[in-house]
Short mmCIF file of C-alpha atoms in Angstrom, two decimals:
data_model
loop_
_atom_site.label_atom_id
_atom_site.label_comp_id
_atom_site.label_asym_id
_atom_site.label_seq_id
_atom_site.Cartn_x
_atom_site.Cartn_y
_atom_site.Cartn_z
CA MET A 15 0.11 0.04 -0.02
CA ALA A 16 1.39 3.26 -0.90
CA ASP A 17 0.45 7.01 -0.09
CA VAL A 18 -0.65 9.06 -3.11
CA LEU A 19 -1.36 12.94 -2.89
CA ILE A 20 -3.59 14.49 -5.61
CA MET A 21 -3.22 18.24 -5.86
CA ALA A 22 -5.84 20.20 -7.21
CA SER A 23 -8.01 23.38 -7.10
CA ASP A 24 -11.47 24.42 -8.19
CA GLY A 25 -11.68 23.82 -12.19
CA PHE A 26 -9.83 20.53 -12.19
CA GLU A 27 -11.24 18.42 -14.94
CA GLN A 28 -13.71 15.88 -13.16
CA SER A 29 -12.54 12.45 -14.61
CA GLU A 30 -8.83 13.25 -14.26
CA LEU A 31 -9.27 13.41 -10.46
CA PHE A 32 -11.91 11.19 -9.69
CA VAL A 33 -10.59 8.14 -11.92
CA PRO A 34 -7.28 8.31 -10.31
CA LEU A 35 -8.56 8.66 -6.84
CA GLU A 36 -11.19 5.76 -7.16
CA LYS A 37 -8.88 3.30 -8.95
CA LEU A 38 -5.90 4.08 -6.43
CA ARG A 39 -8.10 3.62 -3.48
CA GLU A 40 -9.66 0.30 -4.87
CA ALA A 41 -6.04 -0.92 -5.29
CA GLY A 42 -5.65 -0.35 -1.67
CA HIS A 43 -3.61 2.87 -1.54
CA ARG A 44 -4.19 5.73 0.67
CA VAL A 45 -5.08 8.84 -1.44
CA ASP A 46 -5.46 12.54 -0.01
CA ILE A 47 -6.34 15.44 -1.78
CA ALA A 48 -4.48 18.90 -1.19
CA ALA A 49 -5.78 22.18 -2.42
CA PRO A 50 -4.94 25.86 -1.77
CA GLU A 51 -6.97 25.69 0.96
CA ALA A 52 -8.63 22.60 2.93
CA GLY A 53 -12.21 22.28 2.11
CA PRO A 54 -14.42 21.59 -0.88
CA ILE A 55 -13.25 21.97 -4.32
CA LYS A 56 -15.32 21.77 -7.64
CA ALA A 57 -14.90 20.12 -10.76
CA TRP A 58 -15.21 20.98 -14.24
CA ASP A 59 -16.97 18.60 -16.32
CA LYS A 60 -16.64 19.11 -19.85
CA LYS A 61 -18.73 22.33 -20.59
CA ASP A 62 -19.83 23.29 -16.94
CA TRP A 63 -19.18 22.84 -13.28
CA GLY A 64 -19.36 19.33 -11.89
CA LYS A 65 -18.81 17.30 -8.58
CA THR A 66 -17.20 18.89 -5.50
CA VAL A 67 -14.76 16.88 -3.62
CA GLU A 68 -13.16 17.39 -0.04
CA ALA A 69 -9.68 18.55 -0.02
CA GLY A 70 -8.49 17.26 3.62
CA LEU A 71 -5.41 19.60 3.60
CA ALA A 72 -3.98 22.83 2.24
CA ILE A 73 -0.89 22.60 -0.05
CA ALA A 74 1.05 24.31 2.56
CA ASP A 75 0.41 21.60 5.02
CA ALA A 76 1.35 18.84 2.50
CA ARG A 77 4.68 17.17 3.34
CA VAL A 78 6.60 15.06 0.66
CA GLU A 79 7.86 12.69 3.20
CA ASP A 80 4.32 11.50 3.99
CA TYR A 81 3.52 10.32 0.17
CA ASP A 82 5.07 8.25 -2.47
CA VAL A 83 3.62 9.89 -5.40
CA LEU A 84 2.01 13.26 -6.57
CA VAL A 85 -0.74 13.28 -9.15
CA LEU A 86 -1.63 16.47 -10.98
CA PRO A 87 -5.11 16.30 -12.73
CA GLY A 88 -5.58 18.62 -15.63
CA GLY A 89 -8.49 20.86 -16.79
CA VAL A 90 -7.57 24.35 -17.88
CA ILE A 91 -8.66 26.29 -14.89
CA ASN A 92 -6.93 24.08 -12.17
CA PRO A 93 -3.18 23.95 -13.54
CA ASP A 94 -3.36 27.55 -14.60
CA THR A 95 -4.38 28.46 -11.08
CA LEU A 96 -1.89 26.36 -9.25
CA ARG A 97 0.83 27.43 -11.47
CA GLN A 98 0.59 30.67 -9.88
CA ASN A 99 0.74 29.31 -6.44
CA ASP A 100 4.32 29.17 -5.01
CA LYS A 101 3.65 26.53 -2.56
CA ALA A 102 2.16 24.16 -5.29
CA ILE A 103 5.22 24.82 -7.36
CA ALA A 104 7.65 24.24 -4.38
CA LEU A 105 5.68 20.98 -3.59
CA ILE A 106 5.99 19.80 -7.22
CA ARG A 107 9.85 20.54 -7.14
CA ASP A 108 10.13 18.73 -3.73
CA PHE A 109 8.63 15.60 -5.02
CA ALA A 110 11.03 15.40 -7.91
CA ALA A 111 14.07 16.53 -5.72
CA ALA A 112 13.01 13.53 -3.36
CA GLY A 113 13.13 11.01 -6.11
CA LYS A 114 9.30 10.54 -6.03
CA PRO A 115 7.01 10.12 -9.12
CA VAL A 116 5.04 13.11 -10.32
CA ALA A 117 2.21 12.39 -12.64
CA ALA A 118 0.59 15.13 -14.69
CA ILE A 119 -2.60 14.54 -17.35
CA CYS A 120 -4.01 16.82 -19.80
CA HIS A 121 -2.98 20.52 -19.02
CA ALA A 122 -1.22 19.74 -15.77
CA PRO A 123 2.26 19.45 -17.51
CA TRP A 124 2.11 23.41 -17.54
CA LEU A 125 2.78 22.64 -13.53
CA LEU A 126 5.98 20.73 -14.64
CA ALA A 127 7.25 23.51 -16.84
CA GLU A 128 6.50 26.12 -14.13
CA ALA A 129 8.33 24.07 -11.68
CA GLY A 130 11.49 23.64 -14.23
CA LEU A 131 10.80 19.84 -14.77
CA ALA A 132 9.98 19.91 -18.38
CA LYS A 133 13.49 20.71 -19.64
CA GLY A 134 15.30 17.85 -21.27
CA ARG A 135 12.33 15.33 -20.48
CA ARG A 136 10.31 13.38 -22.85
CA LEU A 137 6.68 14.01 -21.95
CA THR A 138 3.28 14.38 -23.51
CA SER A 139 0.31 16.47 -22.78
CA TYR A 140 -2.91 18.01 -24.08
CA GLY A 141 -2.57 19.29 -27.89
CA SER A 142 -3.03 22.82 -27.19
CA ILE A 143 -0.10 23.20 -24.72
CA ARG A 144 2.22 21.06 -26.72
CA THR A 145 4.00 24.16 -27.93
CA ASP A 146 4.21 25.27 -24.38
CA MET A 147 6.04 22.02 -23.25
CA LYS A 148 8.34 22.41 -26.26
CA ASN A 149 9.28 26.00 -25.28
CA ALA A 150 10.02 24.90 -21.89
CA GLY A 151 12.51 22.34 -23.30
CA ALA A 152 10.74 18.93 -23.36
CA GLU A 153 10.76 16.59 -26.13
CA VAL A 154 6.86 16.13 -26.79
CA VAL A 155 5.32 13.01 -28.16
CA ASP A 156 1.79 12.17 -28.98
CA GLU A 157 1.42 8.98 -26.77
CA LYS A 158 -1.05 7.74 -24.18
CA VAL A 159 1.30 7.92 -21.29
CA VAL A 160 5.20 8.70 -21.16
CA VAL A 161 7.46 7.83 -18.35
CA ASP A 162 10.69 9.81 -18.21
CA GLY A 163 13.04 10.19 -15.07
CA GLY A 164 9.89 9.84 -12.49
CA ILE A 165 7.80 12.12 -14.53
CA ILE A 166 4.64 10.48 -15.87
CA THR A 167 2.51 12.32 -18.38
CA SER A 168 -0.73 11.70 -20.37
CA ARG A 169 -2.77 13.62 -22.96
CA ASN A 170 -6.29 13.65 -21.94
CA PRO A 171 -9.36 11.67 -20.21
CA ASP A 172 -9.22 8.95 -22.89
CA ASP A 173 -5.59 7.98 -21.51
CA LEU A 174 -6.74 7.62 -17.79
CA ASP A 175 -6.59 3.84 -17.89
CA ALA A 176 -2.72 4.06 -19.14
CA PHE A 177 -2.00 6.97 -16.83
CA VAL A 178 -3.32 5.32 -13.63
CA GLY A 179 -1.48 2.01 -14.67
CA ALA A 180 1.79 3.98 -15.10
CA ILE A 181 1.17 5.36 -11.59
CA GLU A 182 0.65 1.94 -9.98
CA GLU A 183 3.70 0.70 -11.96
CA ALA A 184 5.69 3.54 -10.36
CA LEU A 185 4.55 2.46 -6.72
CA GLY A 186 5.78 -1.01 -7.51
#
């Protein structure tokens, strides 16, 4: 059993948080959610607001040593909000510096770029941000899931099975 941290804010892509949350819990892992502030955060579901989920802790209170992997759901709003949050970016950097996997799907690779983790890596992302990833120094490919040096990336909700599978593989 591993300890998983999902970091998100209002506007996360609904399936990209709930599918990993549910599948990783079903596999026996402990999964916590961190947001800018502890409390409810609301999903974006295709064209409108979706479900709410409880974030049990504030990002500022999340400690790398308590977790084995960091999962970053996409959506447009969520990573755009988090990439402006110094504590969120520091937490991503800390996971990578500790040699712990960081998994980002859809638009969440924006956070990898902001944290300086895209440069020199092979990764994938949602199509509309691939130029951003190239500009951040990544080798960008169009594949369901890419694993490079502890960084796991996927393109969109259609890739969730491969994404969660790569997270589970990284957890051993």
